[in-house]
XYZ file of C-alpha atoms in Angstrom:
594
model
C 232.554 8.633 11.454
C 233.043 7.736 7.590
C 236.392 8.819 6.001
C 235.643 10.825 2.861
C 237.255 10.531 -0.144
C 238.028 13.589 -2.905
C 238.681 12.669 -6.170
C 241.511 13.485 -7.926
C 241.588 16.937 -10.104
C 241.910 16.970 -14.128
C 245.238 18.785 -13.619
C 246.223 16.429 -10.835
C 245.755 13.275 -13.507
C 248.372 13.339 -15.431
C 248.749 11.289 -18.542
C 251.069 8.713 -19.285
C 253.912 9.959 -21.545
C 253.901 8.369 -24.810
C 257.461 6.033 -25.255
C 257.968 6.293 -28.620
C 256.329 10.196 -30.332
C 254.974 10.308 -33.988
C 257.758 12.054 -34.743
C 259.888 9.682 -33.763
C 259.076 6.927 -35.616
C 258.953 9.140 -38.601
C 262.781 9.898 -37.871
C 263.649 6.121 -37.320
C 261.819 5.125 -40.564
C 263.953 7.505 -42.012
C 267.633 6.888 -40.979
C 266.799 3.445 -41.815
C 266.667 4.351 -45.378
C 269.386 6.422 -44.981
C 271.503 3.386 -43.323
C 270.779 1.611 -46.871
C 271.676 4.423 -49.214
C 274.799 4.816 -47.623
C 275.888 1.421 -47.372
C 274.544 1.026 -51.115
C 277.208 3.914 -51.629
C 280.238 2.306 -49.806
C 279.583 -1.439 -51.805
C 279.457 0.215 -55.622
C 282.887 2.727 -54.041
C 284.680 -1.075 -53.153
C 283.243 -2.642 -56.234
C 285.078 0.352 -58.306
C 288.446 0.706 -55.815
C 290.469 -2.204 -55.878
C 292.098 -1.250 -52.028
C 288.857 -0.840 -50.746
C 287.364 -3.861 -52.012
C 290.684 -6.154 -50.782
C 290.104 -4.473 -47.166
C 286.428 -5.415 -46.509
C 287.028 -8.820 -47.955
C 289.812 -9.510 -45.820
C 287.690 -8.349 -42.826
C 284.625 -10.479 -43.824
C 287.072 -13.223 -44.146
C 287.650 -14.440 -40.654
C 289.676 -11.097 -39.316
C 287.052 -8.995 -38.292
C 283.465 -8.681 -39.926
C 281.288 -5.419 -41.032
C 278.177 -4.188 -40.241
C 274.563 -5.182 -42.088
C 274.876 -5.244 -46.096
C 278.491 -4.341 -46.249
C 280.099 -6.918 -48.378
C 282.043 -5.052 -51.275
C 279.983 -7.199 -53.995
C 278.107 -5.785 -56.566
C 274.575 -8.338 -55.750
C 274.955 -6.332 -51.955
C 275.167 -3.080 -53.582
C 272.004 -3.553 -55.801
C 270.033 -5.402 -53.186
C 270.913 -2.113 -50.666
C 269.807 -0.037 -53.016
C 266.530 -1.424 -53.897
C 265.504 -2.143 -50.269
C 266.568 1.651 -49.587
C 264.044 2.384 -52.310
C 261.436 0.456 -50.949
C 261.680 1.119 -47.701
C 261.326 4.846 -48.978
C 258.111 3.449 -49.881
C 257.451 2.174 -46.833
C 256.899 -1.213 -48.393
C 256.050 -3.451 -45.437
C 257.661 -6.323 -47.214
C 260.666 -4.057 -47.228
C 260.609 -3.963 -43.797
C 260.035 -7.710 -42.717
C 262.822 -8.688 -44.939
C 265.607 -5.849 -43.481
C 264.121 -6.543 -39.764
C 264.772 -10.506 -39.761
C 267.989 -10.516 -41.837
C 269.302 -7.500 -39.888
C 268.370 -9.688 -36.248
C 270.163 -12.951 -38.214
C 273.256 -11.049 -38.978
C 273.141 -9.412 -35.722
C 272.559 -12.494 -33.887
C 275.746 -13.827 -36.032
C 277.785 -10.755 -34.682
C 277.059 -11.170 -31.056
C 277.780 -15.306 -30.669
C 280.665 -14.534 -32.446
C 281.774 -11.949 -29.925
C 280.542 -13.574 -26.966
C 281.789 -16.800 -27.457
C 283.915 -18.790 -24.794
C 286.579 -20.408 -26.846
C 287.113 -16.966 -29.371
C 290.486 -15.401 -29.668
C 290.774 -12.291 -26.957
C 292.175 -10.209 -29.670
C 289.489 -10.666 -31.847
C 286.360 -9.716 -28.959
C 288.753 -6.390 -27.895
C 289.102 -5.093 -31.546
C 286.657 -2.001 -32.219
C 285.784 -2.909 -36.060
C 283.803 -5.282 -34.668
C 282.138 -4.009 -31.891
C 281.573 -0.255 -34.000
C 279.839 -3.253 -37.000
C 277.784 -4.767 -34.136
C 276.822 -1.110 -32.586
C 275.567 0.107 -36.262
C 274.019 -3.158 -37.286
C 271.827 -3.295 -33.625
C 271.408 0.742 -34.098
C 269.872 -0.294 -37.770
C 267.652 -2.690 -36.188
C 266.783 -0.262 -33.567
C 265.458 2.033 -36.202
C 263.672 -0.714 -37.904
C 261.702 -1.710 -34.340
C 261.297 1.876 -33.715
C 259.347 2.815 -37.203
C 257.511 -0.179 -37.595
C 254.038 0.997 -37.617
C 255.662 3.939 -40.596
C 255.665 0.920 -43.290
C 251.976 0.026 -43.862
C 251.955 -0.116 -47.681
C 251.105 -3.202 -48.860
C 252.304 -5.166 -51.481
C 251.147 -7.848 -53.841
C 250.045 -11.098 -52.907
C 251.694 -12.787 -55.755
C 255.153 -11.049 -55.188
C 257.213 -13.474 -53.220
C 256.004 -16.596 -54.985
C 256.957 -14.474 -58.688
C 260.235 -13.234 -57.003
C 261.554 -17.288 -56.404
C 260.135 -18.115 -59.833
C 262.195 -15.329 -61.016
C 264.871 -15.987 -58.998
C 265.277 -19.420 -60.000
C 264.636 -18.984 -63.784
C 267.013 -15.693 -63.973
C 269.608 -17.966 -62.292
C 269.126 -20.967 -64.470
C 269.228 -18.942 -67.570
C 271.872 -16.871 -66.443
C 273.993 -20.221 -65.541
C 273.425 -21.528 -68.517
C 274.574 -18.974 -70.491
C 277.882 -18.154 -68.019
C 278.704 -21.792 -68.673
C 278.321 -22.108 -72.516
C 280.881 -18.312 -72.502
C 283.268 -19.604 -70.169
C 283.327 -23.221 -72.219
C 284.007 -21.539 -75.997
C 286.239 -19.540 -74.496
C 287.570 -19.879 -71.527
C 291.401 -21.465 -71.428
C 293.192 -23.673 -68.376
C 293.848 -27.565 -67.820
C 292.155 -29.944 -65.463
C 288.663 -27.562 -65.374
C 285.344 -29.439 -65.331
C 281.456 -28.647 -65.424
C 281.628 -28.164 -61.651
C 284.274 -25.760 -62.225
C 282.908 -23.846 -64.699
C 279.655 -23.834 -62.935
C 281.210 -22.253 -59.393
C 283.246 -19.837 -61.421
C 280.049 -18.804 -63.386
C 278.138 -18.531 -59.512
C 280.947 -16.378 -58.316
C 280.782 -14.288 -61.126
C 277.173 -13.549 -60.213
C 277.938 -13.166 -56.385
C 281.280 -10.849 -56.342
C 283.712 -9.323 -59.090
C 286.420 -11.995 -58.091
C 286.262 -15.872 -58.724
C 287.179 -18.256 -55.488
C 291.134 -18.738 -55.728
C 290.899 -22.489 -56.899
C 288.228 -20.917 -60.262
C 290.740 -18.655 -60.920
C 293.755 -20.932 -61.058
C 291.362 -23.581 -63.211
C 289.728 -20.788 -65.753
C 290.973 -18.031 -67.534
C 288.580 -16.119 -69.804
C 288.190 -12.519 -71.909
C 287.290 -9.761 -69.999
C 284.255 -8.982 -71.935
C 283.025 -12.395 -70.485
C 283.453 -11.560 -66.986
C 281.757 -8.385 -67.398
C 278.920 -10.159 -69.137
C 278.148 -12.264 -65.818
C 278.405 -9.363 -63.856
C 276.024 -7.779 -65.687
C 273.600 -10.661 -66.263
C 274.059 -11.167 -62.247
C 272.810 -7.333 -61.869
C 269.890 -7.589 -64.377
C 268.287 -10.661 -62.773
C 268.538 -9.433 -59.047
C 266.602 -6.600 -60.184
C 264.120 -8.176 -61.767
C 263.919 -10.350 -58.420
C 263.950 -6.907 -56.599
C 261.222 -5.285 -58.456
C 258.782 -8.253 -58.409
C 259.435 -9.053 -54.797
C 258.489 -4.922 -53.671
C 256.523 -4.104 -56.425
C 253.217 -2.087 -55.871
C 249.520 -4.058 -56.085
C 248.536 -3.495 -60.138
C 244.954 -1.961 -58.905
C 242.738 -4.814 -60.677
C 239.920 -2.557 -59.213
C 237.639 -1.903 -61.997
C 234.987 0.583 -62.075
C 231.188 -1.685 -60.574
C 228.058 -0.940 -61.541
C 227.441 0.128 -57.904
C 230.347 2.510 -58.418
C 229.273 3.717 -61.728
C 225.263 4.331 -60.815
C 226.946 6.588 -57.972
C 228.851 8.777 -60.013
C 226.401 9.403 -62.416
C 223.717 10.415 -59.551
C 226.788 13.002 -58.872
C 227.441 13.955 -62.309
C 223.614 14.566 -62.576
C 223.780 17.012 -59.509
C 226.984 18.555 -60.224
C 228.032 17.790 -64.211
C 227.966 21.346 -65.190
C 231.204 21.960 -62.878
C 233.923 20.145 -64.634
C 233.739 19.154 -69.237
C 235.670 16.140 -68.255
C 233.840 14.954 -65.509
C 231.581 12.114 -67.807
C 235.091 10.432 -68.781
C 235.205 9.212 -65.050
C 232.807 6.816 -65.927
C 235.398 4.649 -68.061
C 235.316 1.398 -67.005
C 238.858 0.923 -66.597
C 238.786 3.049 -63.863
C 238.532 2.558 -59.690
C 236.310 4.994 -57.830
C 236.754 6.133 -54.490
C 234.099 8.085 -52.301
C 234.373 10.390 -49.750
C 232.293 9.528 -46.328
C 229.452 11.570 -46.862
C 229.701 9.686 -50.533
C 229.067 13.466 -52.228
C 232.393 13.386 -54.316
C 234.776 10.541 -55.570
C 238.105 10.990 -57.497
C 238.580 7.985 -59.948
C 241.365 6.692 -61.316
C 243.843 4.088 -62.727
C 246.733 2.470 -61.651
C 249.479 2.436 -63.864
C 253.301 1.179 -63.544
C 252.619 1.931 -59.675
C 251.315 5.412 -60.475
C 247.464 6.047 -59.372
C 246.633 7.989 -62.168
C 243.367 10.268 -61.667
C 242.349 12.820 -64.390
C 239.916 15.576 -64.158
C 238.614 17.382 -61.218
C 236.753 15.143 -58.167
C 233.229 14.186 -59.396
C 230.554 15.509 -56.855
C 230.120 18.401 -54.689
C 233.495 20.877 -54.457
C 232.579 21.113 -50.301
C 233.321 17.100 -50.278
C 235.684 17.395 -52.398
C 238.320 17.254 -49.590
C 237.148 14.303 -48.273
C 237.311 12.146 -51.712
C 240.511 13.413 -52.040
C 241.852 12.430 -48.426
C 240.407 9.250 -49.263
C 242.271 8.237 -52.220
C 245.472 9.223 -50.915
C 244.966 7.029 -48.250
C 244.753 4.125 -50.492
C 247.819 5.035 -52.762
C 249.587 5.432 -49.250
C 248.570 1.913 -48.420
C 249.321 0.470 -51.239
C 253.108 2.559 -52.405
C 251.018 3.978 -55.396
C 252.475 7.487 -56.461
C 249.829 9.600 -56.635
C 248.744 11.702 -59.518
C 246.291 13.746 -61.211
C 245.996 14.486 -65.038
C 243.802 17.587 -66.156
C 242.833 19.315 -63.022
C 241.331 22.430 -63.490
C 242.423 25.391 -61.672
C 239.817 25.047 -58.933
C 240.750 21.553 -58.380
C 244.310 22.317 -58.288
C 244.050 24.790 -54.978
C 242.450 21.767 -53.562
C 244.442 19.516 -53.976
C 247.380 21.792 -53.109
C 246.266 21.760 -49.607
C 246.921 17.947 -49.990
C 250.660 18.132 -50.524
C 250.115 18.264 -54.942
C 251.748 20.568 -56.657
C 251.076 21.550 -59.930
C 252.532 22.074 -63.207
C 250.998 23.515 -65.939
C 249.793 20.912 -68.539
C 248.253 23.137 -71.622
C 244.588 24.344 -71.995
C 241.122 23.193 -73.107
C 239.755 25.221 -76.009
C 235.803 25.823 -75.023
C 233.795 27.552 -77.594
C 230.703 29.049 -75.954
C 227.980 29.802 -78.349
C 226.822 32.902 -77.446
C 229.686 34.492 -78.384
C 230.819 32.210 -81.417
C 230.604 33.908 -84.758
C 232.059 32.998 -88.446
C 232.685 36.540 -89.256
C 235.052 38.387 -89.245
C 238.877 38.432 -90.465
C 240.105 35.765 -87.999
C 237.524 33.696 -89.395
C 238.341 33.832 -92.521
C 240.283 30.650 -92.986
C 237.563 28.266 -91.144
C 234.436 30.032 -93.484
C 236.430 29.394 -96.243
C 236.393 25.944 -95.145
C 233.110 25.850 -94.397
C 232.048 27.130 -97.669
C 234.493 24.850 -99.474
C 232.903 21.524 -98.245
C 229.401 22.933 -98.516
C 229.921 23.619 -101.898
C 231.384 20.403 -102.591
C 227.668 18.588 -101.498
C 228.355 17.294 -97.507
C 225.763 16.761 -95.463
C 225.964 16.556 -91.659
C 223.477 15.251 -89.262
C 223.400 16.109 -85.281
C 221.691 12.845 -82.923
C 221.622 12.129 -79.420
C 223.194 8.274 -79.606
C 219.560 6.984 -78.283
C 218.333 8.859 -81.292
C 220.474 6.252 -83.297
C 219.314 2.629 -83.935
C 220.994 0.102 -82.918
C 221.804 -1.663 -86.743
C 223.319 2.094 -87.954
C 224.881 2.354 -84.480
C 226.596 -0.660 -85.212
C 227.698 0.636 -88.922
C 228.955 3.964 -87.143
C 231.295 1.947 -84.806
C 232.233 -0.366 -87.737
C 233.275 2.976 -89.415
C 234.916 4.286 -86.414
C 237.264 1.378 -85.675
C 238.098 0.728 -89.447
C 239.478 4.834 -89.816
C 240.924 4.180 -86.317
C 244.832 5.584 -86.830
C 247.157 2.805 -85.520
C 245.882 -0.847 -83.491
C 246.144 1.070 -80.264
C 242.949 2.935 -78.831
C 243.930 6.500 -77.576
C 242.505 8.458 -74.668
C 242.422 8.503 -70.639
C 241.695 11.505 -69.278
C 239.324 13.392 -72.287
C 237.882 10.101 -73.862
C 235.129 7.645 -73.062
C 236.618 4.081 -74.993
C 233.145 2.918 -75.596
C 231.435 4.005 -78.758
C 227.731 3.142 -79.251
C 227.623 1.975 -75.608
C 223.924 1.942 -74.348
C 224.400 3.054 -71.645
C 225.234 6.460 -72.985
C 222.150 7.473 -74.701
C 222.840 11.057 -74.009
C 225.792 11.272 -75.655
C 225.704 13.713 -79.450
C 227.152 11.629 -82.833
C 227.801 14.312 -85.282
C 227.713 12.580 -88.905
C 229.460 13.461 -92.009
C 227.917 12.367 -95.426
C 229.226 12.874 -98.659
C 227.100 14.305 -102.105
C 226.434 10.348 -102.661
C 225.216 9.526 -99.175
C 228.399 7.773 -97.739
C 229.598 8.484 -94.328
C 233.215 9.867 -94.565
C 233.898 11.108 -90.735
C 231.587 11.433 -87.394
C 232.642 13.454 -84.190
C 230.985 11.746 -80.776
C 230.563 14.260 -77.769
C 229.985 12.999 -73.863
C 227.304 15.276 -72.064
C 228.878 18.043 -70.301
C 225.893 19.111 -67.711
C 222.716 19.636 -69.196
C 223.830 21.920 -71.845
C 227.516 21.371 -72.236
C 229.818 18.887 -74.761
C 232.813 17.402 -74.164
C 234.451 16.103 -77.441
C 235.234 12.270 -77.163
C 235.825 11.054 -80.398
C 236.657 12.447 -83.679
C 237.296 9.344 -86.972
C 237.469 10.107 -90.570
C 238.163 8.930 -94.195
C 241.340 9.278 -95.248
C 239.647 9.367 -98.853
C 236.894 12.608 -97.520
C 237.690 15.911 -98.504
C 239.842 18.175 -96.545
C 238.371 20.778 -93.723
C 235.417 18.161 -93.265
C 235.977 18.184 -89.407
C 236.056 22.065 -89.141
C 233.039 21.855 -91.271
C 231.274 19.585 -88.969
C 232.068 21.273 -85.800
C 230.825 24.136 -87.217
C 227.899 22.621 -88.103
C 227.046 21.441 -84.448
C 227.499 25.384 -83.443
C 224.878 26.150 -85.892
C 222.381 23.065 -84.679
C 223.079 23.763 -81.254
C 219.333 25.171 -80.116
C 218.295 22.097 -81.515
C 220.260 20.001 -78.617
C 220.310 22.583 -76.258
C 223.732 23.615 -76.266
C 225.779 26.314 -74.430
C 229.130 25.206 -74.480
C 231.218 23.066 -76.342
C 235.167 21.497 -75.092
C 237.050 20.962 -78.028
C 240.392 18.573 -77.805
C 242.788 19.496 -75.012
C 245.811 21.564 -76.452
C 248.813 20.654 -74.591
C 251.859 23.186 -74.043
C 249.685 26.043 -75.901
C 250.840 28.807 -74.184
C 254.546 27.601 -75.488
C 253.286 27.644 -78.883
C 251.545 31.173 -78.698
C 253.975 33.007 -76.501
C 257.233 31.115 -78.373
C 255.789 32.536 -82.114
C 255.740 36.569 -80.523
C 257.663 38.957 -81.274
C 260.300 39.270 -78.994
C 260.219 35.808 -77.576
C 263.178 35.203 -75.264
C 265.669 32.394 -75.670
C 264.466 29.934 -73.721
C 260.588 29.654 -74.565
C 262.076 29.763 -78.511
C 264.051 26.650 -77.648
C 261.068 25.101 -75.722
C 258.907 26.181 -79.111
C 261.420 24.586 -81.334
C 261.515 21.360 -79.324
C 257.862 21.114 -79.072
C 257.819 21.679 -82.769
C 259.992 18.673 -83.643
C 258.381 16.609 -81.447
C 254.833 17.141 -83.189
C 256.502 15.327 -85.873
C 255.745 11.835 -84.176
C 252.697 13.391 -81.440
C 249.947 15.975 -82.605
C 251.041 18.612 -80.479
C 251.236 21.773 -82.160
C 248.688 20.396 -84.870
C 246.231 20.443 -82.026
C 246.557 23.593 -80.584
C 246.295 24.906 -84.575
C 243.464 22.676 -84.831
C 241.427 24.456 -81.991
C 243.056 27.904 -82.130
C 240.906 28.498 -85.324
C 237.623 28.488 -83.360
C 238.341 31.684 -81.131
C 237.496 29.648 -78.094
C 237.795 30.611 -74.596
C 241.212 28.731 -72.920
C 240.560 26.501 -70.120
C 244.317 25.741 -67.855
C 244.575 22.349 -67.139
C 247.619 20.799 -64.913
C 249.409 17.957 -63.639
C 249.380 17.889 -59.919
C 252.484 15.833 -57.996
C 254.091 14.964 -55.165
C 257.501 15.101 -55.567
C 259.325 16.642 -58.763
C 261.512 13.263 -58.553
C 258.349 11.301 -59.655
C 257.414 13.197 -62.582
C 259.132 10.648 -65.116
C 257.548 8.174 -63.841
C 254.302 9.817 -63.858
C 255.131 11.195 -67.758
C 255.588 7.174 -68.527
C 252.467 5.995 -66.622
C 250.267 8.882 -68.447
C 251.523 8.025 -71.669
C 250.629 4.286 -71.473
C 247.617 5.459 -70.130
C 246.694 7.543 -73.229
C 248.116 5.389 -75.891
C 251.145 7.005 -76.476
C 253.301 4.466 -74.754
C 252.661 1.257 -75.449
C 254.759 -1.854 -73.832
C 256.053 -4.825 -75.705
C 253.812 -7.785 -76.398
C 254.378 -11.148 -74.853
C 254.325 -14.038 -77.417
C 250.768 -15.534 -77.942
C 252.006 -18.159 -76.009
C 252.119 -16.588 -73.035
C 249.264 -14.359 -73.569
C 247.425 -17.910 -73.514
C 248.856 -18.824 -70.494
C 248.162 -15.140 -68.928
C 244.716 -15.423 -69.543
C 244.318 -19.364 -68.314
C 245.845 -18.199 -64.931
C-alpha cells in the first residue's frame, strides 16, 4: 500500500512577508534627509548664539559628545546642508559618504561608552547615550533606504573635489596668512602660528586658546576667513555631488531614427524638426515609435517640444527619459509643450505653466485686406515700391558656392557673438543634410542681399521659422515684406501652414493693454514691458500679432515649483540669453587638451 501525497493548495502557500516594504524605504530615505536639515539648522542656530555654541563645544570637548554632524562650526553646518540636499537627490555618493562616516562616528561613540577603564559617570549620563541612539537611528535609516539612492554621479567628481579641496585650501591659506601678517598685532607669533590660526578660522568661528593669546586681528579679517572657509567647501560640495554634464550628443543612428518618425508623424508638432539639433540626446521608447530629446543643462534635462513619434508611444518615451534623469539627479524639464503634450506628461508627475503662444498663419484664411491689415500692406507696398526683390528655394535648390555666401551673410548680421535658439531653432544653416528646408531671400533694387528668413519643414506642407538675419543698412518693414511674400509663393512650395517666432507671455501683453485690466496683470504688463528693454519680448508678440495668425499655447512643464529657477537659468543658457563667464584662453587650452 503506497502513501499518497496531496499537494499543497494556492491559499495554503503562503508567501514570505517582505522585511523591509517599498514604502518603507521611501520613509527611511526620507528622515534621513530630514536628520541633516535639522542638524544643518541646530549648527548655523550655535554658530549665531554664543550660549549655544559654548555648550556643544564643551560637550564635544571631553564631557560628553553629540550625535552625527553636530559640532556648532560653520564647515559642519554647510557640509549638513549640502549632503541634506543631495541626499534629496538621492545622490548615491551622498549616501556612501553619510553611511561610512555615520558607522565611524558611531563606532567612536560606542568604544567610548563601552570601554573598561572609562569614568562610570560618564557611560550613565543620557547626552550620550540619547547622541549614540540618534546617530545609530541615522544609520538605521541610511541601511534601510539604500536601494532609494540610485542616481549616479560623475566619474570625475571625487578626483575634482580633492583638487578643489586642496587648491581652495592653499589659496585660501595663503591669503588668511598674508591678512593676519599686515595686520594682525601680538608678540612671540610665528608662520606656524599664523598658519593654525588661519586653519581654525576655516574650521570654527573661534581660534585654539594658544592663537588667540598669540594673534589679535580686525574683525573684518576674521569674517573674511570665515567666509573664504564657506565659499571653498561649497565649491568642494558641489563638485563632489554634482550631476553627470550629459556629454550625450545626438548619433547618426539617433538622428536617422527620428527623422523616419518625423517623416511618419511631422505634421503633429511645428517644432518637432528642431529635435534634430545635434546638441541634443535622444531617448526612445521600447517599441522605438516616439523619443523625447533633450539637453542637459546646469543639472536640468532640458527637453523642448512635444515627443517626436507616434502620440500612443508617447508614454513610453516619456517614462523612459525620466528614468534616466532619475538615475542620473537631472531635474527634469520640458520647454514648449503643446497642449496635447502637456496632458501627457501630466500623468507623469509635470505640471505646467503657461509659457506664451506660437503665432501660426494658415493660408487659407490669410488675407492683406482689410483694416487690421492696414499697417503690414502699407509695408508691403512701401518696400515694393522701393525695388526689393525676394526669392523662395528649398536649401537643395541652393548651390553650394551661394549657400556658402548666404551663411557668410547670416553670421556677419548675426546680433551679438552668441548664437540664439534651443527649443524653435535648428543652429546649422546651409547644413546638407537639410535639403528640405525653405531660404527666403531679400534683394535690394541693385541686386544685393540685405536679409533672408530660413524655415525647417513642418510635415509635408507646414514651416517652422528657424532663422530670420538682416542688414542693419536694408530698409525698414523688409521682414514683414518677405514673410508676406512666402504667403503669396506658397502653392509654389506647397504650403499650408506657416509658425512664425514663439511670442512669450502674449496673453499678458493682450489682456494687460484692455480696458479694464485689473491690478495685477497691469503690473505683470508693466514689468514685462521694462524688461523688453534688454529681451525682445513684447517686440515679438507685436512682431507676429500683425499677421492675424491663429495662437498656438505653449508651456513649461515641472516637477516641483521649487525647481523653476533653476530651470528659468538652465533655459536661458540654453537659448542664449544666459551666457556664463569665459575661462582665460589658457585654460580653454588646457580644457580642450584633457
Amino acid at each position: 500500500m503506497t502513501a499518497s501525497t496531496t499537494p499543497p493548495t494556492a491559499a495554503a502557500v503562503k508567501p514570505h512577508p517582505t522585511v523591509v516594504t517599498p514604502r518603507c524605504r521611501r520613509a527611511a530615505a526620507a528622515a534621513s534627509v530630514w536628520y541633516l536639515r535639522v542638524i544643518a539648522l541646530l549648527n548655523v542656530l550655535a554658530v549665531l548664539s554664543v550660549p549655544l555654541r559654548d555648550r556643544v563645544r564643551r560637550h564635544n570637548e571631553g564631557e560628553h559628545f553629540t550625535p552625527y554632524l553636530l559640532t556648532a562650526g560653520l564647515v559642519s553646518a554647510i557640509l549638513a546642508l549640502g549632503l541634506a540636499v543631495a541626499m534629496r537627490r538621492r545622490k548615491r555618493a551622498a549616501w556612501i559618504f553619510n553611511t561610512v562616516l555615520a558607522a565611524l562616528t558611531l563606532s567612536v561613540m560606542v568604544l567610548w561608552l563601552l570601554a573598561p577603564g572609562e569614568d562610570p559617570g560618564f557611560r550613565q549620563h543620557w547626552i550620550n547615550w540619547a547622541s549614540a541612539a540618534l546617530t545609530a537611528l541615522f544609520l538605521l535609516a541610511l541601511l534601510v533606504g539604500r536601494t532609494e539612492f540610485t542616481s549616479k554621479g560623475d566619474r570625475s567628481n571625487p578626483r575634482t573635489a580633492l583638487a578643489t579641496l586642496a587648491g581652495g585650501t592653499v589659496l585660501g591659506s595663503a591669503l588668511g596668512v598674508a591678512l593676519v601678517q599686515a595686520t594682525g598685532t601680538g608678540a612671540g607669533a610665528g608662520l606656524s602660528d599664523r598658519l593654525g590660526y588661519v586653519l581654525s578660522r576655516f574650521v570654527t568661528l573661534d581660534p585654539s586658546e594658544k592663537a588667540a593669546r598669540l594673534i589679535q586681528v580686525p574683525g573684518w579679517v576674521d569674517g573674511t576667513l570665515n567666509v573664504t572657509a564657506a565659499l571653498v567647501f561649497l565649491s568642494v560640495l558641489y563638485v563632489a555631488f554634482r550631476s553627470p554634464r550629459g556629454r550625450v550628443m545626438l548619433t547618426e543612428d539617433d538622428e536617422a531614427r527620428l527623422r523616419t518618425l518625423l517623416d511618419r508623424h511631422g505634421e503633429r508638432d511645428s517644432l518637432g524638426y528642431f529635435a534634430l539639433r545635434r546638441d541634443k540626446a535622444a531617448v526612445f521608447s521600447s517599441s522605438g515609435k516616439a523619443a523625447v530629446t533633450y539637453r542637459v543643462v546646469n543639472g536640468v534635462s532640458l527637453a523642448s517640444g512635444d515627443p517626436v513619434g507616434d502620440p500612443e508611444a508617447w508614454p513610453g518615451a516619456i517614462d523612459a527619459w525620466l528614468a534616466e534623469a532619475q538615475e542620473h539627479a537631472w531635474v527634469p524639464a520640458v520647454m514648449g509643450a503643446s497642449e496635447e503634450a502637456g496632458v501627457i506628461y501630466g500623468r507623469h508627475g509635470l505640471s505646467a505653466l503657461e509659457l506664451g503662444d506660437e503665432a501660426v498663419v494658415e493660408i487659407a484664411d490669410f488675407t492683406l485686406e482689410g483694416r487690421a491689415m492696414r499697417g503690414v500692406r502699407q509695408a508691403h507696398n512701401r518696400v515694393r515700391r522701393a525695388g526689393y526683390s525676394v526669392r523662395v528655394r528649398r536649401h537643395e535648390d541652393v548651390p553650394e558656392p551661394e549657400m556658402a555666401r548666404l551663411v557668410a551673410d547670416a553670421d556677419r548680421w548675426r546680433d551679438g557673438a552668441t548664437e540664439r535658439g534651443f527649443s524653435m531653432a535648428l543652429g546649422r544653416l546651409g547644413s546638407p543634410d537639410d535639403g528640405r528646408c525653405v531660404m527666403v531671400e531679400c534683394h535690394d533694387a541693385h541686386g544685393e542681399l540685405r536679409a533672408l528668413l530660413s524655415f525647417v519643414p513642418w510635415g509635408s506642407k507646414g514651416l517652422s521659422l528657424d532663422l530670420m538675419r538682416r542688414d542693419r543698412d536694408g530698409d525698414n518693414g523688409l521682414v514683414e515684406f518677405m514673410v508676406i511674400e512666402l504667403l503669396r509663393q506658397a502653392d509654389d512650395v506647397g504650403l499650408a501652414r506657416v509658425s512664425l517666432n514663439f511670442a512669450m507671455f502674449r496673453s499678458v501683453f493682450e489682456r494687460g493693454d484692455r480696458l479694464g485690466a485689473g491690478p495685477v496683470q497691469r503690473v505683470w504688463r508693466t514689468t514685462l514691458g521694462f524688461c523688453s528693454r534688454w529681451w525682445q519680448i513684447e517686440s515679438l508678440y507685436r512682431a507676429n500679432a500683425k499677421y492675424r495668425p491663429v495662437w498656438e499655447p505653449r508651456f513649461v512643464l515641472f516637477r516641483k515649483s521649487a525647481e523653476l529657477p533653476r530651470i528659468a537659468l538652465a533655459a536661458g543658457r540654453a537659448e542664449g540669453f544666459v551666457t556664463p563667464p569665459r575661462l582665460p584662453a589658457l585654460f580653454r587650452r588646457r580644457s580642450r587638451a584633457a
